[in-house]
CSV table of C-alpha atoms (C1' of nucleotides) in Angstrom, one decimal:
chain,number,residue,atom,x,y,z
A,1,UNK,CA,-60.1,141.2,-25.2
A,2,UNK,CA,-61.4,144.4,-23.7
A,3,UNK,CA,-61.3,143.6,-20.2
A,4,UNK,CA,-60.9,140.6,-18.3
A,5,UNK,CA,-64.2,139.7,-16.9
A,6,UNK,CA,-64.3,138.4,-13.6
A,7,UNK,CA,-60.2,137.4,-13.7
A,8,UNK,CA,-60.5,134.3,-11.2
A,9,UNK,CA,-60.4,136.8,-8.1
A,10,UNK,CA,-63.4,136.4,-5.7
A,11,UNK,CA,-63.6,140.1,-6.1
A,12,UNK,CA,-67.5,140.0,-5.8
A,13,UNK,CA,-69.5,143.3,-5.1
A,14,UNK,CA,-72.6,142.4,-2.8
A,15,UNK,CA,-74.6,143.5,-5.4
A,16,UNK,CA,-72.7,141.0,-7.9
A,17,UNK,CA,-73.2,138.2,-5.4
A,18,UNK,CA,-77.0,139.0,-5.3
A,19,UNK,CA,-77.2,139.2,-9.1
A,20,UNK,CA,-75.8,135.4,-8.7
A,21,UNK,CA,-78.4,134.1,-6.0
A,22,UNK,CA,-81.0,135.5,-8.5
A,23,UNK,CA,-79.8,133.6,-11.5
A,24,UNK,CA,-79.3,130.5,-8.9
A,25,UNK,CA,-83.4,131.1,-7.7
A,26,UNK,CA,-84.0,131.4,-11.2
A,27,UNK,CA,-82.5,128.1,-12.1
A,28,UNK,CA,-84.1,126.5,-9.5
A,29,UNK,CA,-87.7,127.3,-9.7
A,30,UNK,CA,-88.0,127.6,-13.5
A,31,UNK,CA,-85.6,125.1,-14.8
A,32,UNK,CA,-83.9,125.6,-17.8
A,33,UNK,CA,-85.2,128.8,-19.1
A,34,UNK,CA,-82.7,131.3,-18.0
A,35,UNK,CA,-82.4,134.2,-20.4
A,36,UNK,CA,-80.6,137.3,-19.7
A,37,UNK,CA,-83.7,139.4,-19.7
A,38,UNK,CA,-85.6,137.4,-17.4
A,39,UNK,CA,-82.0,137.2,-14.8
A,40,UNK,CA,-82.0,141.3,-15.3
A,41,UNK,CA,-85.8,141.4,-14.3
A,42,UNK,CA,-85.1,139.2,-11.7
A,43,UNK,CA,-82.3,140.7,-10.1
A,44,UNK,CA,-83.6,144.2,-10.8
A,45,UNK,CA,-80.6,145.3,-12.7
A,46,UNK,CA,-79.9,146.3,-16.4
A,47,UNK,CA,-79.1,143.9,-19.1
A,48,UNK,CA,-75.8,146.2,-19.7
A,49,UNK,CA,-74.7,145.6,-16.6
A,50,UNK,CA,-74.9,142.1,-16.7
A,51,UNK,CA,-72.6,142.3,-19.9
A,52,UNK,CA,-70.5,145.0,-18.1
A,53,UNK,CA,-70.0,142.7,-15.0
A,54,UNK,CA,-69.7,139.0,-16.9
A,55,UNK,CA,-68.7,139.6,-20.2
A,56,UNK,CA,-71.7,137.6,-22.1
A,57,UNK,CA,-73.7,134.7,-21.0
A,58,UNK,CA,-71.4,131.9,-20.5
A,59,UNK,CA,-69.2,134.4,-18.2
A,60,UNK,CA,-72.8,135.1,-16.2
A,61,UNK,CA,-73.0,131.0,-15.9
A,62,UNK,CA,-69.4,130.2,-14.8
A,63,UNK,CA,-69.6,133.2,-12.3
A,64,UNK,CA,-72.8,131.7,-11.2
A,65,UNK,CA,-71.3,127.9,-10.8
A,66,UNK,CA,-68.2,129.2,-8.9
A,67,UNK,CA,-70.2,131.5,-6.8
A,68,UNK,CA,-72.7,128.4,-5.7
A,69,UNK,CA,-69.8,126.2,-5.3
A,70,UNK,CA,-67.7,128.9,-3.3
A,71,UNK,CA,-70.7,128.5,-0.7
A,72,UNK,CA,-70.8,124.9,-0.4
A,73,UNK,CA,-67.5,124.4,1.4
A,74,UNK,CA,-68.1,123.1,4.7
A,75,UNK,CA,-67.2,121.3,7.3
A,76,UNK,CA,-63.5,119.2,7.8
A,77,UNK,CA,-64.4,115.9,9.1
A,78,UNK,CA,-62.1,116.2,11.9
A,79,UNK,CA,-59.8,113.0,12.4
A,80,UNK,CA,-58.5,113.8,16.0
A,81,UNK,CA,-59.3,110.7,17.7
A,82,UNK,CA,-58.7,107.2,15.5
A,83,UNK,CA,-61.0,104.9,17.1
A,84,UNK,CA,-63.8,102.9,15.0
A,85,UNK,CA,-66.7,105.2,16.5
A,86,UNK,CA,-65.1,108.4,15.6
A,87,UNK,CA,-64.0,107.3,11.9
A,88,UNK,CA,-67.6,106.0,11.6
A,89,UNK,CA,-69.2,109.2,12.5
A,90,UNK,CA,-67.2,111.5,10.5
A,91,UNK,CA,-68.0,108.9,7.6
A,92,UNK,CA,-71.6,109.5,8.4
A,93,UNK,CA,-71.6,112.8,8.7
A,94,UNK,CA,-69.7,113.5,5.2
A,95,UNK,CA,-72.1,111.1,3.5
A,96,UNK,CA,-75.3,112.8,4.8
A,97,UNK,CA,-73.8,116.1,4.4
A,98,UNK,CA,-73.1,114.9,0.4
A,99,UNK,CA,-76.4,113.4,0.0
A,100,UNK,CA,-78.1,116.8,1.1
A,101,UNK,CA,-76.1,118.6,-1.4
A,102,UNK,CA,-76.6,116.7,-4.0
A,103,UNK,CA,-80.8,116.1,-3.7
A,104,UNK,CA,-80.9,120.2,-3.1
A,105,UNK,CA,-82.8,121.8,-5.7
A,106,UNK,CA,-80.0,124.1,-6.1
A,107,UNK,CA,-77.7,121.3,-6.9
A,108,UNK,CA,-79.8,119.5,-9.3
A,109,UNK,CA,-80.3,122.8,-11.4
A,110,UNK,CA,-76.8,123.4,-11.5
A,111,UNK,CA,-75.6,120.2,-12.5
A,112,UNK,CA,-78.5,120.1,-15.3
A,113,UNK,CA,-77.3,123.3,-16.8
A,114,UNK,CA,-73.3,122.1,-16.8
A,115,UNK,CA,-74.4,118.9,-18.3
A,116,UNK,CA,-76.8,120.7,-20.8
A,117,UNK,CA,-74.1,122.3,-22.5
A,118,UNK,CA,-71.3,120.0,-21.3
A,119,UNK,CA,-71.4,118.7,-25.0
A,120,UNK,CA,-71.6,121.8,-26.8
A,121,UNK,CA,-68.5,120.8,-29.3
A,122,UNK,CA,-68.2,124.6,-30.3
A,123,UNK,CA,-65.9,127.4,-29.2
A,124,UNK,CA,-66.3,129.1,-25.5
A,125,UNK,CA,-67.8,127.5,-22.5
A,126,UNK,CA,-67.5,123.6,-22.8
A,127,UNK,CA,-66.2,123.9,-19.3
A,128,UNK,CA,-69.1,124.6,-17.1
A,129,UNK,CA,-69.1,120.5,-16.3
A,130,UNK,CA,-64.8,120.7,-15.5
A,131,UNK,CA,-66.0,123.4,-13.1
A,132,UNK,CA,-68.7,121.7,-11.5
A,133,UNK,CA,-66.6,118.5,-11.5
A,134,UNK,CA,-63.7,120.2,-10.0
A,135,UNK,CA,-65.6,121.9,-7.1
A,136,UNK,CA,-68.3,119.1,-6.5
A,137,UNK,CA,-67.2,115.7,-7.2
A,138,UNK,CA,-63.2,116.3,-7.1
A,139,UNK,CA,-63.2,118.8,-4.5
A,140,UNK,CA,-65.0,116.2,-1.9
A,141,UNK,CA,-62.7,113.5,-2.7
A,142,UNK,CA,-59.8,115.7,-1.5
A,143,UNK,CA,-61.4,116.5,1.4
A,144,UNK,CA,-62.2,113.2,2.6
A,145,UNK,CA,-58.8,111.5,1.8
A,146,UNK,CA,-57.1,112.5,4.6
A,147,UNK,CA,-59.9,111.1,6.8
A,148,UNK,CA,-59.6,107.6,4.8
A,149,UNK,CA,-55.7,107.8,5.2
A,150,UNK,CA,-56.2,108.2,8.9
A,151,UNK,CA,-58.2,105.9,9.3
A,152,UNK,CA,-55.8,103.3,7.3
A,153,UNK,CA,-52.5,104.2,9.3
A,154,UNK,CA,-54.6,103.4,12.4
A,155,UNK,CA,-55.4,100.1,11.1
A,156,UNK,CA,-59.1,100.6,11.2
A,157,UNK,CA,-59.4,100.3,7.6
A,158,UNK,CA,-57.6,98.4,4.6
A,159,UNK,CA,-57.2,99.1,0.9
A,160,UNK,CA,-54.2,99.3,-1.5
A,161,UNK,CA,-55.8,102.6,-3.6
A,162,UNK,CA,-57.3,105.5,-1.5
A,163,UNK,CA,-59.2,106.8,-4.6
A,164,UNK,CA,-60.7,103.2,-5.4
A,165,UNK,CA,-61.9,102.9,-1.9
A,166,UNK,CA,-63.4,106.5,-2.1
A,167,UNK,CA,-65.4,105.5,-5.0
A,168,UNK,CA,-66.9,102.4,-3.6
A,169,UNK,CA,-67.8,104.6,-0.8
A,170,UNK,CA,-69.3,107.2,-3.0
A,171,UNK,CA,-71.2,104.5,-4.9
A,172,UNK,CA,-72.8,102.8,-1.6
A,173,UNK,CA,-73.8,106.6,-0.4
A,174,UNK,CA,-75.0,108.0,-3.7
A,175,UNK,CA,-76.2,104.8,-5.2
A,176,UNK,CA,-78.2,106.2,-8.0
A,177,UNK,CA,-79.9,109.2,-6.6
A,178,UNK,CA,-78.1,111.8,-8.6
A,179,UNK,CA,-78.8,110.5,-12.3
A,180,UNK,CA,-82.5,110.0,-11.1
A,181,UNK,CA,-83.0,113.2,-9.7
A,182,UNK,CA,-81.4,115.0,-12.4
A,183,UNK,CA,-83.7,112.9,-14.9
A,184,UNK,CA,-86.5,114.0,-13.0
A,185,UNK,CA,-87.7,111.2,-10.8
A,186,UNK,CA,-89.4,112.4,-7.9
A,187,UNK,CA,-87.6,111.1,-4.5
A,188,UNK,CA,-87.5,113.6,-1.9
A,189,UNK,CA,-85.1,112.5,0.5
A,190,UNK,CA,-86.1,113.8,4.0
A,191,UNK,CA,-83.7,114.5,6.6
A,192,UNK,CA,-84.2,110.9,8.5
A,193,UNK,CA,-84.1,109.2,5.3
A,194,UNK,CA,-80.6,110.8,4.5
A,195,UNK,CA,-79.4,110.1,7.8
A,196,UNK,CA,-80.5,106.6,7.7
A,197,UNK,CA,-79.1,106.2,4.0
A,198,UNK,CA,-75.8,107.5,5.4
A,199,UNK,CA,-75.2,105.0,8.0
A,200,UNK,CA,-76.6,102.4,5.8
A,201,UNK,CA,-73.8,102.9,3.1
A,202,UNK,CA,-71.1,103.6,6.0
A,203,UNK,CA,-71.7,100.4,7.5
A,204,UNK,CA,-71.5,98.6,4.3
A,205,UNK,CA,-68.2,100.2,3.6
A,206,UNK,CA,-67.0,99.6,6.8
A,207,UNK,CA,-67.9,95.7,6.4
A,208,UNK,CA,-66.0,96.0,3.1
A,209,UNK,CA,-63.0,97.7,4.1
A,210,UNK,CA,-63.0,97.3,7.8
A,211,UNK,CA,-60.2,95.4,9.3
A,212,UNK,CA,-62.6,93.9,11.8
A,213,UNK,CA,-61.0,95.6,15.1
A,214,UNK,CA,-64.0,96.5,16.7
A,215,UNK,CA,-66.1,96.0,13.4
A,216,UNK,CA,-69.4,98.0,13.5
A,217,UNK,CA,-72.5,95.9,14.1
A,218,UNK,CA,-70.8,93.8,16.4
A,219,UNK,CA,-71.9,95.9,19.5
A,220,UNK,CA,-69.5,95.7,22.7
A,221,UNK,CA,-72.4,97.2,24.6
A,222,UNK,CA,-74.1,99.9,22.8
A,223,UNK,CA,-76.1,99.7,19.3
B,1,UNK,CA,-105.1,116.6,-33.1
B,2,UNK,CA,-104.9,115.8,-36.7
B,3,UNK,CA,-103.3,112.4,-36.4
B,4,UNK,CA,-101.7,110.9,-33.7
B,5,UNK,CA,-98.2,110.6,-34.4
B,6,UNK,CA,-96.4,107.6,-33.8
B,7,UNK,CA,-99.1,106.1,-31.3
B,8,UNK,CA,-97.0,103.5,-29.3
B,9,UNK,CA,-96.9,101.3,-32.2
B,10,UNK,CA,-93.8,100.5,-33.0
B,11,UNK,CA,-94.7,101.0,-36.9
B,12,UNK,CA,-91.6,102.6,-37.8
B,13,UNK,CA,-90.5,102.2,-41.7
B,14,UNK,CA,-87.0,101.2,-42.5
B,15,UNK,CA,-86.4,104.9,-43.8
B,16,UNK,CA,-87.7,105.9,-40.5
B,17,UNK,CA,-85.5,104.1,-38.4
B,18,UNK,CA,-82.7,105.4,-40.9
B,19,UNK,CA,-83.8,108.9,-39.8
B,20,UNK,CA,-83.5,108.3,-36.3
B,21,UNK,CA,-80.2,106.8,-36.1
B,22,UNK,CA,-79.4,109.8,-38.2
B,23,UNK,CA,-80.4,111.8,-35.1
B,24,UNK,CA,-78.6,109.6,-32.8
B,25,UNK,CA,-75.5,110.0,-34.8
B,26,UNK,CA,-75.8,113.9,-34.9
B,27,UNK,CA,-76.3,113.7,-31.1
B,28,UNK,CA,-73.3,112.0,-30.6
B,29,UNK,CA,-70.8,113.6,-32.7
B,30,UNK,CA,-71.8,117.1,-32.0
B,31,UNK,CA,-73.4,117.2,-28.6
B,32,UNK,CA,-76.4,119.0,-28.0
B,33,UNK,CA,-76.7,121.4,-31.4
B,34,UNK,CA,-79.4,119.0,-32.7
B,35,UNK,CA,-81.5,121.4,-35.0
B,36,UNK,CA,-84.4,120.1,-37.3
B,37,UNK,CA,-82.6,121.3,-40.2
B,38,UNK,CA,-79.3,119.6,-39.2
B,39,UNK,CA,-81.4,116.5,-38.9
B,40,UNK,CA,-83.0,116.6,-42.0
B,41,UNK,CA,-79.7,117.5,-43.8
B,42,UNK,CA,-78.0,114.5,-42.1
B,43,UNK,CA,-81.0,112.2,-42.8
B,44,UNK,CA,-81.2,113.7,-46.3
B,45,UNK,CA,-84.8,114.1,-46.1
B,46,UNK,CA,-87.1,117.3,-45.8
B,47,UNK,CA,-88.0,119.0,-42.6
B,48,UNK,CA,-91.9,118.7,-43.9
B,49,UNK,CA,-91.2,115.3,-44.0
B,50,UNK,CA,-89.9,115.1,-40.7
B,51,UNK,CA,-93.2,117.0,-38.9
B,52,UNK,CA,-95.1,114.9,-41.0
B,53,UNK,CA,-93.7,111.6,-39.2
B,54,UNK,CA,-93.0,113.0,-36.1
B,55,UNK,CA,-94.9,115.9,-35.6
B,56,UNK,CA,-92.8,118.5,-33.8
B,57,UNK,CA,-89.4,118.6,-32.3
B,58,UNK,CA,-90.3,116.6,-29.1
B,59,UNK,CA,-92.2,114.1,-30.8
B,60,UNK,CA,-88.9,113.5,-33.2
B,61,UNK,CA,-86.8,113.4,-29.5
B,62,UNK,CA,-89.2,111.1,-27.9
B,63,UNK,CA,-89.1,108.7,-30.7
B,64,UNK,CA,-85.1,108.7,-31.0
B,65,UNK,CA,-85.0,107.7,-27.1
B,66,UNK,CA,-87.8,104.8,-27.7
B,67,UNK,CA,-85.8,103.7,-30.7
B,68,UNK,CA,-82.8,103.9,-29.1
B,69,UNK,CA,-84.3,101.9,-25.8
B,70,UNK,CA,-85.6,99.2,-28.0
B,71,UNK,CA,-82.3,98.8,-29.4
B,72,UNK,CA,-80.5,98.1,-26.4
B,73,UNK,CA,-83.0,95.4,-24.7
B,74,UNK,CA,-80.6,92.7,-24.6
B,75,UNK,CA,-79.9,89.4,-22.7
B,76,UNK,CA,-81.7,87.8,-20.3
B,77,UNK,CA,-79.3,86.5,-17.8
B,78,UNK,CA,-80.6,83.2,-17.1
B,79,UNK,CA,-81.4,81.9,-13.6
B,80,UNK,CA,-81.4,78.1,-14.6
B,81,UNK,CA,-78.7,76.6,-12.0
B,82,UNK,CA,-78.7,78.0,-8.6
B,83,UNK,CA,-75.3,77.9,-7.3
B,84,UNK,CA,-73.3,80.8,-6.2
B,85,UNK,CA,-71.0,80.4,-9.2
B,86,UNK,CA,-73.7,80.8,-11.5
B,87,UNK,CA,-75.1,83.7,-9.9
B,88,UNK,CA,-72.2,85.3,-9.9
B,89,UNK,CA,-71.2,84.8,-13.2
B,90,UNK,CA,-75.0,86.4,-13.9
B,91,UNK,CA,-74.1,89.5,-11.9
B,92,UNK,CA,-70.7,90.1,-13.4
B,93,UNK,CA,-72.3,89.7,-16.8
B,94,UNK,CA,-74.8,91.8,-16.0
B,95,UNK,CA,-72.7,94.6,-14.4
B,96,UNK,CA,-70.4,94.6,-17.4
B,97,UNK,CA,-73.4,94.9,-20.1
B,98,UNK,CA,-74.7,98.2,-17.9
B,99,UNK,CA,-71.2,99.3,-17.9
B,100,UNK,CA,-70.2,99.5,-21.3
B,101,UNK,CA,-74.0,101.0,-22.3
B,102,UNK,CA,-74.0,103.7,-19.9
B,103,UNK,CA,-70.3,104.4,-20.6
B,104,UNK,CA,-71.4,104.6,-24.4
B,105,UNK,CA,-71.3,107.7,-26.5
B,106,UNK,CA,-75.1,107.3,-27.4
B,107,UNK,CA,-76.3,106.3,-24.1
B,108,UNK,CA,-74.1,109.7,-22.8
B,109,UNK,CA,-75.5,112.0,-25.6
B,110,UNK,CA,-79.4,110.7,-25.0
B,111,UNK,CA,-79.0,111.4,-21.1
B,112,UNK,CA,-77.5,114.5,-21.8
B,113,UNK,CA,-80.6,115.5,-23.7
B,114,UNK,CA,-83.0,114.3,-21.4
B,115,UNK,CA,-81.4,115.7,-18.7
B,116,UNK,CA,-81.0,119.2,-20.5
B,117,UNK,CA,-84.7,119.5,-21.1
B,118,UNK,CA,-85.8,117.7,-18.0
B,119,UNK,CA,-86.6,120.8,-16.2
B,120,UNK,CA,-88.8,122.5,-18.9
B,121,UNK,CA,-91.4,123.8,-16.4
B,122,UNK,CA,-93.4,124.8,-19.2
B,123,UNK,CA,-96.1,122.9,-21.0
B,124,UNK,CA,-95.4,119.9,-23.7
B,125,UNK,CA,-92.4,117.3,-23.1
B,126,UNK,CA,-91.2,117.3,-19.8
B,127,UNK,CA,-91.3,113.5,-20.4
B,128,UNK,CA,-88.2,112.9,-22.1
B,129,UNK,CA,-86.2,111.9,-18.5
B,130,UNK,CA,-89.0,109.8,-17.5
B,131,UNK,CA,-88.9,107.8,-20.6
B,132,UNK,CA,-85.1,107.2,-20.2
B,133,UNK,CA,-85.6,106.3,-16.9
B,134,UNK,CA,-88.1,104.1,-17.7
B,135,UNK,CA,-86.2,102.0,-20.7
B,136,UNK,CA,-82.8,102.4,-18.8
B,137,UNK,CA,-82.8,102.4,-15.2
B,138,UNK,CA,-86.3,100.8,-14.4
B,139,UNK,CA,-86.2,98.3,-17.1
B,140,UNK,CA,-82.9,97.2,-15.9
B,141,UNK,CA,-84.2,96.9,-12.1
B,142,UNK,CA,-87.0,94.8,-13.2
B,143,UNK,CA,-84.8,92.9,-15.6
B,144,UNK,CA,-82.5,91.8,-12.9
B,145,UNK,CA,-85.0,91.3,-10.0
B,146,UNK,CA,-85.8,88.0,-10.8
B,147,UNK,CA,-82.1,87.0,-10.7
B,148,UNK,CA,-82.0,88.7,-7.0
B,149,UNK,CA,-85.0,86.8,-5.9
B,150,UNK,CA,-83.8,83.3,-7.5
B,151,UNK,CA,-80.7,83.8,-5.4
B,152,UNK,CA,-82.3,84.5,-2.4
B,153,UNK,CA,-84.5,81.7,-2.6
B,154,UNK,CA,-81.5,79.3,-3.1
B,155,UNK,CA,-80.2,80.4,0.1
B,156,UNK,CA,-77.3,82.4,-1.6
B,157,UNK,CA,-78.0,85.7,-0.6
B,158,UNK,CA,-80.0,87.5,1.9
B,159,UNK,CA,-82.0,91.1,1.9
B,160,UNK,CA,-85.1,92.1,3.3
B,161,UNK,CA,-86.0,94.0,0.4
B,162,UNK,CA,-85.3,93.6,-3.2
B,163,UNK,CA,-84.8,97.0,-4.3
B,164,UNK,CA,-82.9,98.1,-1.5
B,165,UNK,CA,-80.0,95.3,-2.3
B,166,UNK,CA,-80.3,96.1,-6.0
B,167,UNK,CA,-79.7,99.7,-5.9
B,168,UNK,CA,-76.6,98.8,-3.5
B,169,UNK,CA,-75.5,96.4,-6.5
B,170,UNK,CA,-75.9,99.5,-8.9
B,171,UNK,CA,-74.2,101.8,-6.8
B,172,UNK,CA,-71.0,99.4,-6.3
B,173,UNK,CA,-71.5,99.2,-10.2
B,174,UNK,CA,-71.7,102.6,-11.4
B,175,UNK,CA,-70.3,104.7,-8.6
B,176,UNK,CA,-69.4,107.9,-10.0
B,177,UNK,CA,-69.1,107.1,-13.6
B,178,UNK,CA,-72.3,108.2,-15.1
B,179,UNK,CA,-72.1,111.6,-13.5
B,180,UNK,CA,-68.7,112.3,-14.3
B,181,UNK,CA,-69.2,111.2,-17.8
B,182,UNK,CA,-72.1,113.6,-18.3
B,183,UNK,CA,-70.2,116.4,-16.9
B,184,UNK,CA,-67.4,115.9,-19.6
B,185,UNK,CA,-64.9,113.9,-17.9
B,186,UNK,CA,-62.8,111.9,-19.8
B,187,UNK,CA,-62.4,108.6,-18.3
B,188,UNK,CA,-62.8,106.0,-21.5
B,189,UNK,CA,-63.6,102.5,-19.9
B,190,UNK,CA,-61.5,100.1,-22.1
B,191,UNK,CA,-63.1,96.5,-22.3
B,192,UNK,CA,-60.9,94.6,-19.4
B,193,UNK,CA,-61.4,97.5,-17.5
B,194,UNK,CA,-64.9,97.3,-17.1
B,195,UNK,CA,-64.6,93.7,-16.8
B,196,UNK,CA,-62.4,94.0,-13.8
B,197,UNK,CA,-64.9,96.5,-12.4
B,198,UNK,CA,-68.1,94.2,-13.0
B,199,UNK,CA,-66.2,91.4,-11.0
B,200,UNK,CA,-64.8,93.9,-8.4
B,201,UNK,CA,-68.3,95.1,-7.8
B,202,UNK,CA,-70.1,92.0,-7.9
B,203,UNK,CA,-68.0,90.1,-5.0
B,204,UNK,CA,-68.0,93.5,-2.5
B,205,UNK,CA,-72.1,92.6,-3.2
B,206,UNK,CA,-71.7,89.2,-2.4
B,207,UNK,CA,-69.4,89.8,0.5
B,208,UNK,CA,-72.1,92.6,1.7
B,209,UNK,CA,-75.2,90.4,0.9
B,210,UNK,CA,-74.1,87.0,0.7
B,211,UNK,CA,-75.1,84.3,3.5
B,212,UNK,CA,-71.7,82.8,3.5
B,213,UNK,CA,-72.5,79.4,2.0
B,214,UNK,CA,-69.6,78.8,-0.6
B,215,UNK,CA,-69.1,82.8,-0.4
B,216,UNK,CA,-66.2,83.7,-2.8
B,217,UNK,CA,-63.1,84.0,-2.3
B,218,UNK,CA,-63.8,82.3,1.3
B,219,UNK,CA,-63.7,78.8,0.1
B,220,UNK,CA,-65.4,75.6,1.1
B,221,UNK,CA,-65.4,75.9,5.0
B,222,UNK,CA,-66.9,79.3,4.9
B,223,UNK,CA,-66.4,81.9,7.7
C,1,DG,C1',-73.7,172.6,-7.3
C,2,DG,C1',-71.8,170.9,-11.4
C,3,DA,C1',-68.7,166.9,-13.6
C,4,DG,C1',-68.7,162.1,-14.2
C,5,DA,C1',-69.2,157.5,-13.4
C,6,DA,C1',-72.6,153.6,-12.0
C,7,DC,C1',-76.3,151.9,-13.0
C,8,DC,C1',-81.7,151.0,-14.2
C,9,DG,C1',-85.3,150.2,-17.8
C,10,DT,C1',-86.4,150.0,-22.1
C,11,DA,C1',-86.1,149.9,-27.2
C,12,DA,C1',-83.6,148.2,-31.2
C,13,DC,C1',-80.8,145.0,-33.7
C,14,DG,C1',-79.1,140.8,-35.7
C,15,DT,C1',-79.6,136.1,-36.1
C,16,DA,C1',-80.8,131.0,-35.0
C,17,DC,C1',-84.2,128.2,-35.4
C,18,DG,C1',-89.1,125.8,-35.1
C,19,DG,C1',-92.7,125.5,-38.2
C,20,DT,C1',-94.8,126.3,-42.8
C,21,DA,C1',-95.5,126.4,-47.9
C,22,DC,C1',-94.1,125.5,-52.3
C,23,DG,C1',-92.2,123.5,-56.8
C,24,DG,C1',-89.9,119.8,-58.5
C,25,DT,C1',-89.1,114.7,-58.9
C,26,DG,C1',-89.7,109.7,-59.0
C,27,DT,C1',-93.2,106.1,-57.9
C,28,DT,C1',-97.6,104.2,-57.7
C,29,DT,C1',-102.4,103.6,-58.7
C,30,DT,C1',-106.4,103.5,-61.8
D,1,DA,C1',-101.4,108.1,-69.7
D,2,DA,C1',-103.0,111.1,-66.2
D,3,DA,C1',-103.9,111.6,-61.7
D,4,DA,C1',-102.5,110.6,-57.0
D,5,DC,C1',-99.0,110.1,-53.9
D,6,DA,C1',-94.6,110.4,-51.4
D,7,DC,C1',-91.0,112.6,-50.6
D,8,DC,C1',-86.4,116.3,-51.2
D,9,DG,C1',-85.1,120.7,-51.5
D,10,DT,C1',-85.4,125.5,-50.6
D,11,DA,C1',-87.4,129.8,-49.4
D,12,DC,C1',-90.2,131.8,-46.2
D,13,DC,C1',-92.4,133.6,-41.7
D,14,DG,C1',-92.4,134.6,-36.9
D,15,DT,C1',-90.8,134.5,-32.7
D,16,DA,C1',-87.6,134.3,-28.9
D,17,DC,C1',-83.0,135.4,-27.7
D,18,DG,C1',-78.2,137.2,-27.0
D,19,DT,C1',-76.3,141.3,-27.3
D,20,DT,C1',-76.0,146.4,-28.2
D,21,DA,C1',-77.3,151.1,-27.6
D,22,DC,C1',-79.5,155.2,-25.4
D,23,DG,C1',-82.1,158.2,-22.1
D,24,DG,C1',-82.6,158.8,-17.1
D,25,DT,C1',-81.8,158.6,-12.2
D,26,DT,C1',-78.6,158.3,-8.4
D,27,DC,C1',-74.5,158.7,-6.3
D,28,DT,C1',-69.7,160.3,-5.7
D,29,DC,C1',-66.1,163.2,-5.6
D,30,DC,C1',-64.2,167.9,-6.3
DNA sequence: GGAGAACCGTAACGTACGGTACGGTGTTTT
DNA sequence: AAAACACCGTACCGTACGTTACGGTTCTCC
């Protein structure tokens, strides 16, 4: 009630960003520990400063999640030309990017944290999960929506509900990757593997929702 | 080193099962708290007994996970007749069952727990995730594998690798349900909704991997 | 150059919790 | 009946950790 800590504004000092990066690094390299003392030591700052800047432990965690989310916002997946090839490329590019994000150690650690304290029926910060969801899954959906709808208006793909189609796409791309990684399964997706999975998922999606005009896998000349 | 606690045998007293059920109930109804004292109070037993039976906290958790897993093993998805309709029914029945399992509060709480301590780089019990994975995701895969291969041998579906096909099926069925629930998203799948999703996913899977002989929705003359 | 703020490092406090010990009670065994 | 056992309830111990407090150092501003 004294002062509002981190009042939704992105007013983060260089130093503060460095501290949050230290939190991220700590989360990644040694799982769930993450004590305030460890953070202070790692970031070479005093605990007093930590509490002054972020209020309490939950404030620090929330700020960290937001900070990471603000770093991930990436490319826009243009929808200028509207032929099948361009749509397919956009989808593949998106899928590959998303796969590499969700399989990155940072994302795994962050999701693990949000899930861990997601069920704390108690008072304060049960919203980490909501923040991750809003900045991860839902932001992604909002970003891809125009691509889907442009594809539909161009008659390349057909579906009644954009959200439903999008969720099918998500399922084909991600499959059980995220839950397995969260549960500690090895299963490191290398670069080419990601690329291959992205292409497979996209082609499957187009096979399901494509209108058949210039359907992929029915090559004119190329492959 | 004194005595082996719960040595892989299912030698669980009625009373012990009741204790583990109390743990499950506690996990479900109040998220991640789960202190030994709370368990003892809830189960009306002494902490001493808890430690005598399960060794330590990790032992109790592990036993709980195993206990829940042993309760879930369900139907066998017969593969007697081998026409498309029977295959489709088996798949839908499986998908609906799996959806209802992963969206159940117990499963969510259990996965949350396993994920939460899954990254504990430390010494003891980093294997909860592995246990959940082995008894959940992988057991499911092993159980459905014969169905897939029977379908392939009957010429109803075609794929190079069973695992790959299975993972596509999993993706189409589960989509982002599990991760969203774990992150605290509301999204209660009612019975009819589950049934509908199961059918949709199965039909999509058959559209992708079906050979076209009597393909569903493309009757008799096929395409 | 001096006052004050910002911050680091560390010590101190309070609490929560895993784990243990102990007395009391009911049940089984001899 | 007495001893042995299994168990409940509770008190107790040690530690880890969130949070606060404080002395010392650097930087800024006048």
